Coordinates of C-alpha atoms in Angstrom, one line a residue:
X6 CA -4.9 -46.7 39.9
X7 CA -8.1 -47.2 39.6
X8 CA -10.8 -46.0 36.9
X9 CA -12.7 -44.0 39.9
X10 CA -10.1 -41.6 40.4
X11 CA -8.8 -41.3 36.5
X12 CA -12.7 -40.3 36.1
X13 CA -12.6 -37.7 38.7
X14 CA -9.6 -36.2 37.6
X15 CA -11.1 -35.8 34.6
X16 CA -14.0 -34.6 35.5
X17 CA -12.0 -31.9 37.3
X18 CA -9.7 -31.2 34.0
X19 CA -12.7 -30.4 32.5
X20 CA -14.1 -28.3 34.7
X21 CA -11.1 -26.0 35.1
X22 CA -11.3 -26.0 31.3
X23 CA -14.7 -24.7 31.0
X24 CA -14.1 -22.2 34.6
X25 CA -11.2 -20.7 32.3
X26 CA -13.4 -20.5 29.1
X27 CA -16.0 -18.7 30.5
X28 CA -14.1 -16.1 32.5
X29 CA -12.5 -15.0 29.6
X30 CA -13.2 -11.0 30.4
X31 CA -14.4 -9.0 28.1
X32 CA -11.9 -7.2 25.6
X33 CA -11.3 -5.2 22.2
X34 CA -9.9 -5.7 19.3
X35 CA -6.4 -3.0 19.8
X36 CA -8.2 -1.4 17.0
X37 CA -10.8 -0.1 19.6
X38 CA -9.5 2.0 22.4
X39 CA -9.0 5.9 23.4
X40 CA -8.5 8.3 20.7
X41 CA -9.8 5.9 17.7
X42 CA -11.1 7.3 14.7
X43 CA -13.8 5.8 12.9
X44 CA -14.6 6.1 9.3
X45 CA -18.2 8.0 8.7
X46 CA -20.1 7.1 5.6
X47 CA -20.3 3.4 6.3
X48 CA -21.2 0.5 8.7
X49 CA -18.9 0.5 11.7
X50 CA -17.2 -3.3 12.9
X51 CA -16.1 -3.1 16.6
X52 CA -15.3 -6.5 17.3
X53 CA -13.9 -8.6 20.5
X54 CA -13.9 -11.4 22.7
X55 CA -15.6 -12.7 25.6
X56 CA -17.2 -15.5 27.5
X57 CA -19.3 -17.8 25.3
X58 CA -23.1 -16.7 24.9
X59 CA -22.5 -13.7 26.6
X60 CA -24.2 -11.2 25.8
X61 CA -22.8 -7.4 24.5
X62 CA -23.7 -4.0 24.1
X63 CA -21.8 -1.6 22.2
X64 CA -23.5 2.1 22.5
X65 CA -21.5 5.7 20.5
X66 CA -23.4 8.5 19.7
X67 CA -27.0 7.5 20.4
X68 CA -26.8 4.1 18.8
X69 CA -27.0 0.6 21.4
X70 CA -26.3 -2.2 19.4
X71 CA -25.8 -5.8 21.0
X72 CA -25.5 -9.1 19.8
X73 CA -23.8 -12.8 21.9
X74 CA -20.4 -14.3 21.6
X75 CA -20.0 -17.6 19.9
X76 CA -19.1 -20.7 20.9
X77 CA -15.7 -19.4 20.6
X78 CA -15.9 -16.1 22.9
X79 CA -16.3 -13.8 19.5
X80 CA -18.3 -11.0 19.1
X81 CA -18.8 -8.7 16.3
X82 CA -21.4 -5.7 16.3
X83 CA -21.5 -2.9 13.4
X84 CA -22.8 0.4 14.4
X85 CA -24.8 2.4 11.7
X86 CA -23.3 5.0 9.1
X87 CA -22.1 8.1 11.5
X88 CA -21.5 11.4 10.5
X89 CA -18.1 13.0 11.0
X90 CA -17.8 14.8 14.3
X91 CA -14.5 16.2 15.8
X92 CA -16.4 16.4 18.6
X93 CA -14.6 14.0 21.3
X94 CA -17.6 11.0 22.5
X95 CA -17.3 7.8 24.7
X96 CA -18.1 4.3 23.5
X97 CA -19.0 2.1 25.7
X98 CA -19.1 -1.6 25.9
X99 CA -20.8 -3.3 28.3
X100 CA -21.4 -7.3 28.6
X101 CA -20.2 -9.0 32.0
X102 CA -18.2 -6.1 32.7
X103 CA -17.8 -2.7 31.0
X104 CA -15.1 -0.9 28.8
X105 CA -15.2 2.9 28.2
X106 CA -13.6 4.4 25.5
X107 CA -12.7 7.9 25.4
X108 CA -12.1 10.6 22.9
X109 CA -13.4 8.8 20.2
X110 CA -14.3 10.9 17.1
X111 CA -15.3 10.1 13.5
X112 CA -13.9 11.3 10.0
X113 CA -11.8 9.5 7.1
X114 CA -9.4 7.2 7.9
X115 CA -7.1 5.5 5.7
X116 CA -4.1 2.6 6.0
X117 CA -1.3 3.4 5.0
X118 CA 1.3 0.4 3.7
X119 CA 4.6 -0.5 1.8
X120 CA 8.4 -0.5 2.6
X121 CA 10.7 2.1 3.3
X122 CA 10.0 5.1 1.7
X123 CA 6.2 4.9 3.3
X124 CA 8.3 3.9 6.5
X125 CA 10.6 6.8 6.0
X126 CA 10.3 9.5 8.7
X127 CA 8.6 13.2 9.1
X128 CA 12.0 13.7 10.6
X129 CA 13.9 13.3 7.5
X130 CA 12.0 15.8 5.9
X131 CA 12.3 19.4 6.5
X132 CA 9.2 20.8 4.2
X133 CA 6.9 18.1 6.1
X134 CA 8.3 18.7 9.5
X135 CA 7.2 22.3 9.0
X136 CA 3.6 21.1 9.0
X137 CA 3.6 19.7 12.3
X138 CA 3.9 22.9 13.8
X139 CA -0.1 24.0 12.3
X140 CA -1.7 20.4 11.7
X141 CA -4.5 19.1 13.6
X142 CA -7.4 16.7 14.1
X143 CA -4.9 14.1 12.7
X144 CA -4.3 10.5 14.6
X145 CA -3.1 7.5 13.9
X146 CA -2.4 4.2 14.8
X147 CA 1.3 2.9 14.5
X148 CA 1.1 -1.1 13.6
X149 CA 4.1 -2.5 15.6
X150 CA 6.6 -4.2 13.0
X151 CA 6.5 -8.0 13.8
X152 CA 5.7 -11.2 12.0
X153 CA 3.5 -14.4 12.2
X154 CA 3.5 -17.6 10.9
X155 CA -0.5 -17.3 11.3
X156 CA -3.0 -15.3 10.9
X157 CA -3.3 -13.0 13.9
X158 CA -6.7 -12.5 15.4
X159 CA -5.4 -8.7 16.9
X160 CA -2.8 -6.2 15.9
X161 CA -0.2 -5.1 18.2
X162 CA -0.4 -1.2 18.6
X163 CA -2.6 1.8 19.8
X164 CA -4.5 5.1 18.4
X165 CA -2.8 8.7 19.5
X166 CA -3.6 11.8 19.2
X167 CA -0.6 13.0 16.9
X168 CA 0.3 12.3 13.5
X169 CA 1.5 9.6 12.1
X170 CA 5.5 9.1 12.0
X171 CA 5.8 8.5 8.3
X172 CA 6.4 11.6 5.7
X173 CA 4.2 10.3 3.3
X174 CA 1.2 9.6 5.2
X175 CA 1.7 12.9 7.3
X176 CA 1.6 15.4 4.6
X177 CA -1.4 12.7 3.1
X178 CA -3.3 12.9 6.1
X179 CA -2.1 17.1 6.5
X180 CA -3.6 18.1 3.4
X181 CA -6.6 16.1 3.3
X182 CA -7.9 18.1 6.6
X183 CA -6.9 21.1 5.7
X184 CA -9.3 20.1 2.6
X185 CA -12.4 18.0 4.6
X186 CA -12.2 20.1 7.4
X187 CA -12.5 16.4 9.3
X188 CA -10.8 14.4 11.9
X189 CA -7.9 12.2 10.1
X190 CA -7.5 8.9 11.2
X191 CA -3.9 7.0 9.7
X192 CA -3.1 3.5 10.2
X193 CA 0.3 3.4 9.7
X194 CA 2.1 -0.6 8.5
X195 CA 5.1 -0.6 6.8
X196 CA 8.0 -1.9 7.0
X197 CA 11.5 -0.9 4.5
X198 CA 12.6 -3.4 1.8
X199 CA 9.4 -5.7 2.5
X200 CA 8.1 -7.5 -0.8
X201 CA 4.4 -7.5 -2.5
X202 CA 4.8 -11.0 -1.4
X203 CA 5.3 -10.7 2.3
X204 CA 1.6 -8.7 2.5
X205 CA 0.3 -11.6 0.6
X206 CA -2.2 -13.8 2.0
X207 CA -1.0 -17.5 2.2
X208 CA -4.5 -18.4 -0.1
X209 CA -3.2 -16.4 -2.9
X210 CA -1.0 -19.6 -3.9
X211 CA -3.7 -21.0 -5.5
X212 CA -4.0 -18.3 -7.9
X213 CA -0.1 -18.0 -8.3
X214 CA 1.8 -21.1 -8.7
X215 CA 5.1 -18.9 -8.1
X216 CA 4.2 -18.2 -5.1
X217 CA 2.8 -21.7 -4.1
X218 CA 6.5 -22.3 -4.7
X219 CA 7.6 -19.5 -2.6
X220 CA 5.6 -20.5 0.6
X221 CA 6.0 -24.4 -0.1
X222 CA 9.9 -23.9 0.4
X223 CA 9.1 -21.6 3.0
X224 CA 7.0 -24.0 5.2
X225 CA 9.8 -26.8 4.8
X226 CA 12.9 -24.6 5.3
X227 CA 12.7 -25.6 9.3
X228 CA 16.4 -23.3 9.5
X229 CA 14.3 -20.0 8.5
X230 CA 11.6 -20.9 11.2
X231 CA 13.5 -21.6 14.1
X232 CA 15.4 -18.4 13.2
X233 CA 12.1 -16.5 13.4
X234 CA 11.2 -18.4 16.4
X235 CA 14.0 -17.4 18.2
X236 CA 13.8 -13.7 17.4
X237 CA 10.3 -13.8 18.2
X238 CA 10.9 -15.4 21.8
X239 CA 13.7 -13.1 22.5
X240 CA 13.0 -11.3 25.8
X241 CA 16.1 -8.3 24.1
X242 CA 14.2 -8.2 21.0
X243 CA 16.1 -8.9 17.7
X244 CA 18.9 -7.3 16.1
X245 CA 19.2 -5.3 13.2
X246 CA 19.8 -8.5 11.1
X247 CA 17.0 -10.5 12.3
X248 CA 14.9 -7.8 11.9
X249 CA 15.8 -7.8 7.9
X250 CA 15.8 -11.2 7.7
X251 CA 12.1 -11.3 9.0
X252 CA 10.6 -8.8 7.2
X253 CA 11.9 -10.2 3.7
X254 CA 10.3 -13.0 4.3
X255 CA 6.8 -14.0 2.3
X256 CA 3.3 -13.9 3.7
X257 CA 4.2 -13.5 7.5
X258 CA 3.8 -9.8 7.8
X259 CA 0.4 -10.0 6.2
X260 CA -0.6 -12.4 9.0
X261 CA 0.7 -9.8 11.7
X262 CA 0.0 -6.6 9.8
X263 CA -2.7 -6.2 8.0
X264 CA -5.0 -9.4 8.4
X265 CA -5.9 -8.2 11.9
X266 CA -6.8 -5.1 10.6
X267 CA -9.8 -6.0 9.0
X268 CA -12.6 -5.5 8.6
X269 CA -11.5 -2.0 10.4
X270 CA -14.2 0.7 8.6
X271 CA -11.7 2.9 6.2
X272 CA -11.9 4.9 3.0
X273 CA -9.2 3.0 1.4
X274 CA -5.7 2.0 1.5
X275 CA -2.1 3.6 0.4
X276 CA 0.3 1.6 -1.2
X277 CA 3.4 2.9 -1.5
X278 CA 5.5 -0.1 -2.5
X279 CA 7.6 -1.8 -5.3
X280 CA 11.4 -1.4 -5.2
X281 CA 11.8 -4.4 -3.6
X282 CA 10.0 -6.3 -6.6
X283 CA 12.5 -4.5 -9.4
X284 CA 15.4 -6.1 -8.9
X285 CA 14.8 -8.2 -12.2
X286 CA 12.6 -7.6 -14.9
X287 CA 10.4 -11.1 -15.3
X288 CA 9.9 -14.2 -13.6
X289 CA 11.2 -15.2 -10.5
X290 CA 14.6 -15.6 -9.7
X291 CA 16.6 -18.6 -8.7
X292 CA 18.3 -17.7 -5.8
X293 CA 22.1 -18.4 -3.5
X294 CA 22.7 -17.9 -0.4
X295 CA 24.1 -14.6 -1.0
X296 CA 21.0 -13.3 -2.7
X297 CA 18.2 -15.5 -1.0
X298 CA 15.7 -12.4 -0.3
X299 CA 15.7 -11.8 -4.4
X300 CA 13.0 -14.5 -4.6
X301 CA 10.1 -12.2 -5.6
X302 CA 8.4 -11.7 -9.1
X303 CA 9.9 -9.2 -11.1
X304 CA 8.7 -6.4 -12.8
X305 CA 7.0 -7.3 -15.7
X306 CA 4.0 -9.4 -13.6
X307 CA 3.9 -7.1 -10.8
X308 CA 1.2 -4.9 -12.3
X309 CA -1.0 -8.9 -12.9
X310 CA -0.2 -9.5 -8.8
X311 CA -0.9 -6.5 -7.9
X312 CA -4.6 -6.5 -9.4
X313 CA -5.3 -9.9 -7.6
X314 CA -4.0 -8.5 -4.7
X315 CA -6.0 -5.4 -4.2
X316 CA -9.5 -7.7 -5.1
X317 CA -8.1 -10.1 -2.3
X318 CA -7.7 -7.1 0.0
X319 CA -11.2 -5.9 -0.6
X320 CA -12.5 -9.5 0.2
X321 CA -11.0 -9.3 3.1
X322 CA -12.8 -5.8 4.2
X323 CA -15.9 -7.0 2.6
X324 CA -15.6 -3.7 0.8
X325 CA -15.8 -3.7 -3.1
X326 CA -15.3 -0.2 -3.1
X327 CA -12.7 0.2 -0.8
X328 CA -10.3 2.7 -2.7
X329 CA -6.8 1.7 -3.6
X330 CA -4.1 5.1 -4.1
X331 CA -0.8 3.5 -5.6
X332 CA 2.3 5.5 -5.2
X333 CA 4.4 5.4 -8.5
X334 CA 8.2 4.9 -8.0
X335 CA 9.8 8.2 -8.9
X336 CA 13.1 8.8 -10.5
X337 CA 15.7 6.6 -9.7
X338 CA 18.8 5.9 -11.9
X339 CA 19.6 2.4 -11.2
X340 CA 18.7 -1.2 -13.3
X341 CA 17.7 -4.4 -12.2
X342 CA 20.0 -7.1 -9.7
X343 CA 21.9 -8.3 -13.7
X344 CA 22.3 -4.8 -14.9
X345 CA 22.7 -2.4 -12.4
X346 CA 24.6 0.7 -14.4
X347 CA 22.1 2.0 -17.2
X348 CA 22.0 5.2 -18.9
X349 CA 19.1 6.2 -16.7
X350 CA 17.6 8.8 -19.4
X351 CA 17.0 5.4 -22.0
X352 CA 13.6 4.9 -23.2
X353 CA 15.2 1.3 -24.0
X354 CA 17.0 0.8 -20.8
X355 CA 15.9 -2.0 -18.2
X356 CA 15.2 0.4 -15.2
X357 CA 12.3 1.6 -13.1
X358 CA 9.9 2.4 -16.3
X359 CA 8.9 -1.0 -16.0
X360 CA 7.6 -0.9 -12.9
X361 CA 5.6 1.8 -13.0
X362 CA 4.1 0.8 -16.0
X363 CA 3.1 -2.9 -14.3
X364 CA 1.8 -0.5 -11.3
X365 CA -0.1 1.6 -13.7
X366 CA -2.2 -1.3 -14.6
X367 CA -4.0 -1.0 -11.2
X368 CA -6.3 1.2 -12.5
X369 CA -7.8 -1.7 -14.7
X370 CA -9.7 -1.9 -11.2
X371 CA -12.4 0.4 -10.1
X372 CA -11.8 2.7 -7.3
X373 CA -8.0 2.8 -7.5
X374 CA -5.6 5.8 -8.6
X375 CA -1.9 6.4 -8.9
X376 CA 0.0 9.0 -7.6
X377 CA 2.4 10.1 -10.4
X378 CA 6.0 10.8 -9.4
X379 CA 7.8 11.1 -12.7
X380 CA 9.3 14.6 -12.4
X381 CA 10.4 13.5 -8.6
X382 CA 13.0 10.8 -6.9
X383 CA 17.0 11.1 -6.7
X384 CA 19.6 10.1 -9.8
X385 CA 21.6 8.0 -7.0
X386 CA 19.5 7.4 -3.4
X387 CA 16.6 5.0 -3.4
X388 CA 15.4 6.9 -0.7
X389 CA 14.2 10.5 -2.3
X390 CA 13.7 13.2 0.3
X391 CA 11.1 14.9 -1.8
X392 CA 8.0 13.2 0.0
X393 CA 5.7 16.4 0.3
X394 CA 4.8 16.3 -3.1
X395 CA 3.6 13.2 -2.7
X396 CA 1.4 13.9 0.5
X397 CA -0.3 16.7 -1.6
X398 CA -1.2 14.6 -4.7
X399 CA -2.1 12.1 -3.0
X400 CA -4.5 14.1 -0.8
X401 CA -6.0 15.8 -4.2
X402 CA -6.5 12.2 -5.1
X403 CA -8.6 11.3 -2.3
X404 CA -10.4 14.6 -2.6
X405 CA -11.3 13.9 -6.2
X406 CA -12.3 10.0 -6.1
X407 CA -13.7 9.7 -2.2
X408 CA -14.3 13.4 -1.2
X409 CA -16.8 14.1 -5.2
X410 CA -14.5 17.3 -4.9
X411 CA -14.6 18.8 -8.5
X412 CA -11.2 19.4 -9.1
X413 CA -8.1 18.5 -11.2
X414 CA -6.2 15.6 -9.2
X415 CA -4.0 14.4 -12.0
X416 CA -1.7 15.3 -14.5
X417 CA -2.0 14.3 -18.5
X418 CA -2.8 11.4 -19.2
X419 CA -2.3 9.6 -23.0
X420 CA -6.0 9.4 -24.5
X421 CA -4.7 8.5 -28.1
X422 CA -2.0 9.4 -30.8
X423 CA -2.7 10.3 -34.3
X424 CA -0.4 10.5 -37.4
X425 CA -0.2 13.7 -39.3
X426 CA 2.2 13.9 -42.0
X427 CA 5.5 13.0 -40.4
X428 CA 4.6 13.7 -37.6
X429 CA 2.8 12.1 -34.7
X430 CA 0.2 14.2 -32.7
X431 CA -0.4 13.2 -28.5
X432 CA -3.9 13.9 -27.6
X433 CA -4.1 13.7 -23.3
X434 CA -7.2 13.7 -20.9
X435 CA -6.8 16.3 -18.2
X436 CA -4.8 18.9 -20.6
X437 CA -6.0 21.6 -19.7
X438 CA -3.7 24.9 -19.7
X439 CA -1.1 22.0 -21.1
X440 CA 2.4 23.8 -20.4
X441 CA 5.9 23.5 -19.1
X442 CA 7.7 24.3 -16.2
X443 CA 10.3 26.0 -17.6
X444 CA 8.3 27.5 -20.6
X445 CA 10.3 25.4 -22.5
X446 CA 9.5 22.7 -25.6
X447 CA 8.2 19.2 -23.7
X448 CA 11.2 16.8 -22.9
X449 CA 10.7 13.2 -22.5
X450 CA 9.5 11.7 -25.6
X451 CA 11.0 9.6 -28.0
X452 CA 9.7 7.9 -31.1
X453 CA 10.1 5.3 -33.5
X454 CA 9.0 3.5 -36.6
X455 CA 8.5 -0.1 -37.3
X456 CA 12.5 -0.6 -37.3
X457 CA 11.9 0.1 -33.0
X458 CA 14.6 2.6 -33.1
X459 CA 14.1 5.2 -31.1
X460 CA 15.0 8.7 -31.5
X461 CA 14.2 12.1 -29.1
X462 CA 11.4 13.3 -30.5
X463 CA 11.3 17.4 -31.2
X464 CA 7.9 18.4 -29.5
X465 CA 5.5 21.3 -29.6
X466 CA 2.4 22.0 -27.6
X467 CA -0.4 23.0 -30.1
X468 CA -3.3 24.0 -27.5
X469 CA -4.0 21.0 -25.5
X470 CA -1.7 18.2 -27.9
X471 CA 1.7 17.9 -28.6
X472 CA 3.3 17.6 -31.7
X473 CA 6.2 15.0 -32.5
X474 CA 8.7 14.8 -35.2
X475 CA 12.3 13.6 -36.0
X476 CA 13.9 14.4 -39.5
X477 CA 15.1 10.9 -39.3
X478 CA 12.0 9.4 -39.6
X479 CA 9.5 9.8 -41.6
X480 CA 6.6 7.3 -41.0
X481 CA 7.2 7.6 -36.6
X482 CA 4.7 4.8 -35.4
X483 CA 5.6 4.8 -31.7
X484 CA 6.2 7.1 -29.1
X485 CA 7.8 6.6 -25.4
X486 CA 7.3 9.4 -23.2
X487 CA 9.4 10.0 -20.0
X488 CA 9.8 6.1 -20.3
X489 CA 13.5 5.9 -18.2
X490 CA 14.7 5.1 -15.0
X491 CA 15.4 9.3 -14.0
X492 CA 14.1 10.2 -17.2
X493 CA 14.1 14.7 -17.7
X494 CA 10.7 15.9 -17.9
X495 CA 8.9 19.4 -17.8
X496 CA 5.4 18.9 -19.5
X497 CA 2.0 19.8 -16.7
X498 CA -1.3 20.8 -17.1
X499 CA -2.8 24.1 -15.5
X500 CA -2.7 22.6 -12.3
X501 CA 0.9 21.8 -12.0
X502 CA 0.7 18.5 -11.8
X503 CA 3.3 16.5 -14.2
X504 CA 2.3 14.4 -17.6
X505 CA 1.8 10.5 -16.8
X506 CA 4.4 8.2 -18.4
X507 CA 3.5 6.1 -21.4
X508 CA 4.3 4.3 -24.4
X509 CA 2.5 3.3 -27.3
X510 CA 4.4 0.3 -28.4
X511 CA 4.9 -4.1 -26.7
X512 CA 8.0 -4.5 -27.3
X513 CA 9.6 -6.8 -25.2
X514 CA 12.8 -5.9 -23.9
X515 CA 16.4 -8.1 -23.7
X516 CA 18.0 -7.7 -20.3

């Protein structure tokens, strides 16, 4: 062959190339599309893609911005802070063709993440179901459970006008429009018995040298890819074990999740996750083939991860302020993976107290809070059925840090302990009309001296404090209060909502 001909064929290859390039039509991000909800009170992404240098105009409610694709076919405009309307509008999007969007209205919206009991269902829960029946301007967007060995450029799914399919973010998304009066907009990714580490980005190894580890051996186990791949590719879809196998995997549902997601407008994100990283108390684990999904970090540096992760998150949106609402793990009567049967009312006990207290730490950060579940969960099922608490307190959360509403969101809260006598004195913030819910003396606390043995503490409530003693000790230092796995509590404040868990000592405990 001669060089004339190898020239023209390439000359030919390249021009199909570039005919292909530029006729890339003009599309969306799956974020964008009928029914969306966008979030008021901020600048608005809308993002796609579309021939190179072509040139885009995004118009909604009165406002026409444009801008030109890159070299790449993206294109990114931001509309200007809107108001909230339930008021349905078209957006439309014009460059060499047009898109029309319709229905589009504007209020709060909010992602809502974790495992299982954010996955679990409105159907399994009969006080929530009820509220279907008289809920309104609520939508949501349902992220489609699937993984990537990337990072995904779009997210598999589509806004509707209905609620969202999971309990928790439901009764969220009920009773904070019943409250704002505003369209809700939910963006709904979990998936049950995923880790922290699976919705972490890959970059956060260089922060954590566990998890370099962790996606290293990841990235070289060629097995646990092809097994992926071949779920992936499968035109029946995967079974019920490929589907757990998947989603215990690290980093890969962030890629497909939650990366494309952003930078999505929203008020802030709800977390409820964490039994998946309780199965030991520190470190991580080395792990068989029987118990290869165990490699997570435990307990006690969950709360440390955690922080990191939320400030990643917020890099991600480009949003410092972007609010963070941690659900706490409620009652639950079971230890870690080496120590499974505990007495679950122990303040000493290696059990869920742990977690929560690492979660807890998340309010180090601004513009976080933490939904306190202490006086809910089940002795025996790691999937509690009382979720509509939940949805309310987490709504009255939202009110009070992203709504200014000037109410009381949270329960007591330790502000300090005092010694009096023999006695130690509990001073809380948010105390007032400090009660119980069975007009009983508090439960739940249990003191010590420097000897660290603990002993249930008899307690009063003297106006907004309570009062500790033991007749077995008579200089108490320390004090543990509903520190246990299902631990029996009954202490509120005027508003019903249940005392926070605490404890005043650092003793490290021996699994």
């Amino acid at each position: 062959m001669t060089k004339k001909p190898c020239i023209a064929l390439l000359f030919i290859f390249l021009f199909f190339c570039v005919a292909i390039t530029y006729s890339q039509e003009l599309k969306l991000s799956n974020l964008f599309c009928d029914n969306t909800v966008l979030q008021r009170g901020t600048e608005v992404p809308v993002w796609g893609v579309a021939a190179p240098k072509e040139k885009i105009r995004v118009k909604y409610a009165g406002q026409s911005v444009t801008t030109r694709t890159g070299k790449d076919g993206k294109w990114m405009v931001a509309l200007a802070p809107l108001q909230a309307s339930k008021t349905p509008r078209e957006m439309t999007i014009t460059g060499n063709s047009e898109i029309v969007l319709s229905n589009v209205v504007v209020g709060e919206v909010w992602i809502c993440s974790g495992q299982s009991n954010m996955q679990f269902s409105v159907d399994n829960v009969p006080e929530t179901k009820a509220l279907l029946a008289s809920s309104e301007n609520i939508r949501s967007f349902e992220v489609k459970r699937t993984v990537s060995f990337k990072e995904e450029d779009n997210v598999s799914g589509k806004w509707a006008d209905v609620p969202p399919t999971s309990a928790v973010a439901f009764g969220f998304a009920y009773f904070l429009e019943k409250s704002a009066d505003i369209p809700i907009g939910i963006i709904h990714a979990s998936w049950g018995s995923s880790s922290l580490e699976a919705w972490m980005p890959r970059d956060m190894a260089e922060e954590f040298p566990y998890f370099k580890d962790i996606i290293d051996d990841f990235d070289a186990d060629t097995e646990t890819r092809n097994r992926i791949n071949n779920a992936l590719s499968s035109g029946e879809g995967w079974s019920n074990q490929e589907d757990i196998f998947m989603r215990r995997q690290p980093n890969i549902l962030y890629n497909a999740m939650m990366k494309p997601l952003a930078p999505y407008a929203c008020r802030g994100l709800v977390w409820y996750q964490g039994e998946r990283n309780t199965r030991y108390y520190s470190g991580v684990p080395e792990v068989t083939e029987d118990n290869w999904f165990h490699r997570v970090i435990g307990m006690k540096e969950y709360g440390d991860v955690l922080q990191s992760w939320v400030k990643r998150y917020r890099k991600e949106w480009k949003n410092n302020k972007m609010h963070f609402s941690v659900v706490m793990l409620p009652g639950y009567g079971k230890g870690t993976n080496n120590n499974p049967d505990i007495d679950s009312k122990s303040p000493t006990a290696i059990s869920w107290a742990w977690m929560r207290e690492s979660q807890l730490k998340v309010l180090n950060l601004p513009y976080t809070s933490v939904v306190n579940t202490i006086d809910l969960g089940d002795e025996t099922n790691v999937h509690p059925k009382d979720k509509l608490p939940i949805g309310i307190r987490l709504a009255l959360l939202a009110e009070k840090h992203t709504l200014d509403k000037n109410i009381v969101a949270e329960g007591p809260i330790l502000n300090q302990v005092k010694a009096q006598d023999n006695k130690l004195v509990v001073h809380f913030n948010n105390a007032q009309g400090l009660k119980t819910v069975d007009e009983k003396a508090p439960i739940g606390f249990w003191i010590a001296d420097d000897s660290m043995q603990w002993h249930k503490a008899e307690a009063k409530i003297v106006g907004e404090e309570v009062v500790l003693s033991n007749d077995d000790i008579k200089n108490p230092v320390y004090v543990r209060y509903a520190f246990a796995g299902k631990p029996d509590v009954n202490l509120v404040n005027g508003a019903d909502l249940p005392a926070y868990p605490f404890r005043t000592d650092n003793q490290i405990p021996i699994d």
